[in-house]
mmCIF file of C-alpha atoms in Angstrom:
data_model
loop_
_atom_site.group_PDB
_atom_site.id
_atom_site.type_symbol
_atom_site.label_atom_id
_atom_site.label_comp_id
_atom_site.label_asym_id
_atom_site.label_seq_id
_atom_site.Cartn_x
_atom_site.Cartn_y
_atom_site.Cartn_z
ATOM 1 C CA UNK A 727 173.749 -67.687 -46.213
ATOM 2 C CA UNK A 728 173.217 -65.950 -42.847
ATOM 3 C CA UNK A 729 176.368 -63.893 -41.218
ATOM 4 C CA UNK A 730 177.019 -61.769 -37.996
ATOM 5 C CA UNK A 731 178.540 -58.661 -36.299
ATOM 6 C CA UNK A 732 179.691 -58.169 -32.896
ATOM 7 C CA UNK A 733 178.441 -53.535 -32.504
ATOM 8 C CA UNK A 734 179.091 -50.499 -30.900
ATOM 9 C CA UNK A 735 175.771 -49.203 -31.529
ATOM 10 C CA UNK A 736 173.932 -52.323 -31.419
ATOM 11 C CA UNK A 737 174.730 -55.091 -29.507
ATOM 12 C CA UNK A 738 175.046 -57.985 -32.575
ATOM 13 C CA UNK A 739 173.802 -57.479 -36.820
ATOM 14 C CA UNK A 740 172.197 -60.540 -38.348
ATOM 15 C CA UNK A 741 172.374 -60.754 -41.933
ATOM 16 C CA UNK A 742 170.886 -63.710 -44.208
ATOM 17 C CA UNK A 743 170.623 -63.329 -48.091
ATOM 18 C CA UNK A 744 168.747 -65.437 -50.182
ATOM 19 C CA UNK A 745 166.417 -65.387 -53.169
ATOM 20 C CA UNK A 746 163.648 -63.588 -51.140
ATOM 21 C CA UNK A 747 166.068 -60.025 -50.363
ATOM 22 C CA UNK A 748 168.165 -59.303 -47.881
ATOM 23 C CA UNK A 749 167.623 -59.070 -44.347
ATOM 24 C CA UNK A 750 169.085 -57.735 -41.628
ATOM 25 C CA UNK A 751 168.704 -57.637 -37.627
ATOM 26 C CA UNK A 752 169.363 -55.851 -35.286
ATOM 27 C CA UNK A 753 169.743 -57.349 -31.641
ATOM 28 C CA UNK A 754 170.557 -55.413 -28.459
ATOM 29 C CA UNK A 755 171.893 -56.700 -25.330
ATOM 30 C CA UNK A 756 169.521 -56.127 -21.800
ATOM 31 C CA UNK A 757 170.280 -56.228 -18.356
ATOM 32 C CA UNK A 758 168.479 -56.728 -15.068
ATOM 33 C CA UNK A 759 168.978 -57.634 -12.075
ATOM 34 C CA UNK A 760 169.202 -61.297 -12.082
ATOM 35 C CA UNK A 761 171.238 -61.326 -15.377
ATOM 36 C CA UNK A 762 172.144 -60.409 -18.923
ATOM 37 C CA UNK A 763 170.880 -61.218 -22.431
ATOM 38 C CA UNK A 764 170.174 -59.792 -26.556
ATOM 39 C CA UNK A 765 166.750 -59.637 -27.144
ATOM 40 C CA UNK A 766 165.850 -58.702 -30.821
ATOM 41 C CA UNK A 767 164.951 -55.356 -31.657
ATOM 42 C CA UNK A 768 164.890 -54.597 -35.138
ATOM 43 C CA UNK A 769 163.980 -57.157 -38.330
ATOM 44 C CA UNK A 770 164.213 -55.213 -41.355
ATOM 45 C CA UNK A 771 163.543 -56.961 -45.168
ATOM 46 C CA UNK A 772 165.119 -54.984 -48.128
ATOM 47 C CA UNK A 773 164.564 -56.011 -51.758
ATOM 48 C CA UNK A 774 167.534 -56.021 -54.465
ATOM 49 C CA UNK A 775 167.204 -52.537 -55.743
ATOM 50 C CA UNK A 776 166.719 -51.477 -51.838
ATOM 51 C CA UNK A 777 169.689 -53.398 -51.041
ATOM 52 C CA UNK A 778 171.733 -51.789 -53.516
ATOM 53 C CA UNK A 779 171.103 -48.422 -52.485
ATOM 54 C CA UNK A 780 172.276 -49.618 -49.208
ATOM 55 C CA UNK A 781 175.557 -51.034 -50.273
ATOM 56 C CA UNK A 782 176.428 -48.015 -52.528
ATOM 57 C CA UNK A 783 175.766 -45.555 -49.892
ATOM 58 C CA UNK A 784 177.784 -47.068 -47.532
ATOM 59 C CA UNK A 785 180.608 -47.150 -50.160
ATOM 60 C CA UNK A 786 180.041 -43.509 -50.287
ATOM 61 C CA UNK A 787 180.418 -43.341 -46.309
ATOM 62 C CA UNK A 788 183.887 -44.639 -46.461
ATOM 63 C CA UNK A 789 185.639 -42.402 -49.296
ATOM 64 C CA UNK A 790 183.724 -39.542 -46.756
ATOM 65 C CA UNK A 791 184.899 -40.511 -43.684
ATOM 66 C CA UNK A 792 188.521 -40.976 -45.442
ATOM 67 C CA UNK A 793 187.784 -37.118 -46.616
ATOM 68 C CA UNK A 794 186.914 -36.065 -43.209
ATOM 69 C CA UNK A 795 189.690 -37.698 -41.869
ATOM 70 C CA UNK A 796 191.886 -34.897 -44.010
ATOM 71 C CA UNK A 797 189.590 -32.291 -44.277
ATOM 72 C CA UNK A 798 188.072 -32.604 -40.651
ATOM 73 C CA UNK A 799 184.390 -30.769 -40.754
ATOM 74 C CA UNK A 800 181.736 -30.599 -38.860
ATOM 75 C CA UNK A 801 178.549 -31.425 -40.677
ATOM 76 C CA UNK A 802 175.610 -33.359 -41.569
ATOM 77 C CA UNK A 803 174.614 -35.174 -45.555
ATOM 78 C CA UNK A 804 172.440 -37.164 -46.105
ATOM 79 C CA UNK A 805 173.567 -39.656 -48.410
ATOM 80 C CA UNK A 806 170.886 -42.497 -50.084
ATOM 81 C CA UNK A 807 167.762 -43.395 -49.194
ATOM 82 C CA UNK A 808 165.535 -46.805 -49.905
ATOM 83 C CA UNK A 809 162.638 -48.454 -48.788
ATOM 84 C CA UNK A 810 162.494 -51.618 -46.188
ATOM 85 C CA UNK A 811 160.181 -53.998 -44.726
ATOM 86 C CA UNK A 812 160.031 -55.005 -40.648
ATOM 87 C CA UNK A 813 159.862 -58.807 -41.690
ATOM 88 C CA UNK A 814 157.215 -60.297 -39.869
ATOM 89 C CA UNK A 815 155.275 -58.076 -41.937
ATOM 90 C CA UNK A 816 156.648 -58.712 -45.400
ATOM 91 C CA UNK A 817 156.108 -62.704 -44.136
ATOM 92 C CA UNK A 818 152.811 -62.337 -43.803
ATOM 93 C CA UNK A 819 151.833 -60.723 -46.604
ATOM 94 C CA UNK A 820 155.298 -59.768 -49.108
ATOM 95 C CA UNK A 821 155.970 -56.828 -50.166
ATOM 96 C CA UNK A 822 153.680 -53.850 -50.146
ATOM 97 C CA UNK A 823 154.802 -50.133 -50.232
ATOM 98 C CA UNK A 824 152.050 -48.660 -47.982
ATOM 99 C CA UNK A 825 153.337 -51.142 -45.472
ATOM 100 C CA UNK A 826 157.463 -50.558 -46.163
ATOM 101 C CA UNK A 827 158.896 -47.806 -44.203
ATOM 102 C CA UNK A 828 161.558 -44.739 -46.363
ATOM 103 C CA UNK A 829 164.757 -45.080 -44.580
ATOM 104 C CA UNK A 830 168.329 -42.340 -45.017
ATOM 105 C CA UNK A 831 171.169 -42.913 -44.899
ATOM 106 C CA UNK A 832 172.429 -39.667 -42.341
ATOM 107 C CA UNK A 833 176.535 -38.674 -42.389
ATOM 108 C CA UNK A 834 177.764 -36.863 -39.845
ATOM 109 C CA UNK A 835 181.150 -35.755 -39.911
ATOM 110 C CA UNK A 836 182.975 -33.977 -36.571
ATOM 111 C CA UNK A 837 185.701 -31.487 -37.004
ATOM 112 C CA UNK A 838 188.076 -34.231 -35.090
ATOM 113 C CA UNK A 839 187.543 -35.970 -37.891
ATOM 114 C CA UNK A 840 185.667 -38.879 -36.489
ATOM 115 C CA UNK A 841 181.981 -39.948 -37.807
ATOM 116 C CA UNK A 842 178.901 -41.228 -37.225
ATOM 117 C CA UNK A 843 176.481 -42.818 -39.906
ATOM 118 C CA UNK A 844 173.258 -43.439 -38.697
ATOM 119 C CA UNK A 845 170.808 -45.633 -40.751
ATOM 120 C CA UNK A 846 166.793 -44.880 -40.159
ATOM 121 C CA UNK A 847 163.083 -44.087 -40.689
ATOM 122 C CA UNK A 848 163.908 -41.443 -42.824
ATOM 123 C CA UNK A 849 161.460 -39.109 -40.830
ATOM 124 C CA UNK A 850 162.943 -40.034 -37.026
ATOM 125 C CA UNK A 851 166.647 -40.848 -38.337
ATOM 126 C CA UNK A 852 168.512 -39.192 -36.133
ATOM 127 C CA UNK A 853 166.009 -40.312 -32.960
ATOM 128 C CA UNK A 854 166.009 -43.522 -30.828
ATOM 129 C CA UNK A 855 162.605 -44.489 -32.217
ATOM 130 C CA UNK A 856 163.932 -44.504 -35.835
ATOM 131 C CA UNK A 857 167.518 -45.512 -36.170
ATOM 132 C CA UNK A 858 167.881 -48.811 -37.029
ATOM 133 C CA UNK A 859 171.275 -48.764 -37.526
ATOM 134 C CA UNK A 860 174.968 -46.781 -35.711
ATOM 135 C CA UNK A 861 178.061 -47.174 -37.285
ATOM 136 C CA UNK A 862 180.908 -45.393 -36.037
ATOM 137 C CA UNK A 863 184.179 -46.785 -36.238
ATOM 138 C CA UNK A 864 185.687 -47.882 -40.331
ATOM 139 C CA UNK A 865 186.017 -50.930 -39.457
ATOM 140 C CA UNK A 866 183.307 -52.247 -38.259
ATOM 141 C CA UNK A 867 181.502 -50.288 -41.251
ATOM 142 C CA UNK A 868 183.416 -52.707 -44.047
ATOM 143 C CA UNK A 869 182.871 -55.735 -42.065
ATOM 144 C CA UNK A 870 179.022 -54.800 -42.497
ATOM 145 C CA UNK A 871 179.428 -54.059 -46.212
ATOM 146 C CA UNK A 872 181.139 -57.475 -46.639
ATOM 147 C CA UNK A 873 178.697 -59.059 -45.544
ATOM 148 C CA UNK A 874 175.797 -56.937 -47.647
ATOM 149 C CA UNK A 875 178.506 -58.476 -50.141
ATOM 150 C CA UNK A 876 178.061 -62.015 -48.841
ATOM 151 C CA UNK A 877 181.633 -62.138 -46.548
ATOM 152 C CA UNK A 878 182.377 -63.472 -43.239
ATOM 153 C CA UNK A 879 183.186 -60.556 -40.648
ATOM 154 C CA UNK A 880 186.274 -62.974 -39.771
ATOM 155 C CA UNK A 881 188.313 -63.053 -43.029
ATOM 156 C CA UNK A 882 189.893 -66.056 -41.774
ATOM 157 C CA UNK A 883 186.605 -68.306 -42.489
ATOM 158 C CA UNK A 884 186.596 -66.916 -45.571
ATOM 159 C CA UNK A 885 190.198 -67.695 -46.676
ATOM 160 C CA UNK A 886 189.223 -71.536 -44.909
ATOM 161 C CA UNK A 887 186.007 -72.272 -46.108
ATOM 162 C CA UNK A 888 186.092 -70.902 -50.029
ATOM 163 C CA UNK A 889 182.843 -71.409 -51.952
#
């Protein structure tokens, strides 16, 4: 199952779920003087336990979004951690704990009720280089969670093409 979604922080996210795990690829838009094109920026493989942690963390983030709309607090709080491996390294050698990165999901609540959710390398989740995924929009976050659960980001597609 391969699904893709257009995003704010990353131009596009592709999710592939198969018997080998969950694969998440991010793409960014690049511009030159002559053209504009999209390139793959990162590709990660998550095993079953990491995929479960990611889904549970996203569900928690959705609850916190609703809470912060009401309470409007400014804060940063880690939701969860999980291991992910670069897809290319996983394809060459399978899962090797020494080559897996510890990823963190960081929720940043703002006092106006908005939020930022960052998922990235635990050591550098707040930096550009450590960031893997960023969400600032609740509907996009819900679509991403839906993709991880095997749904299309477009409900009409799921309604037409049922399993």
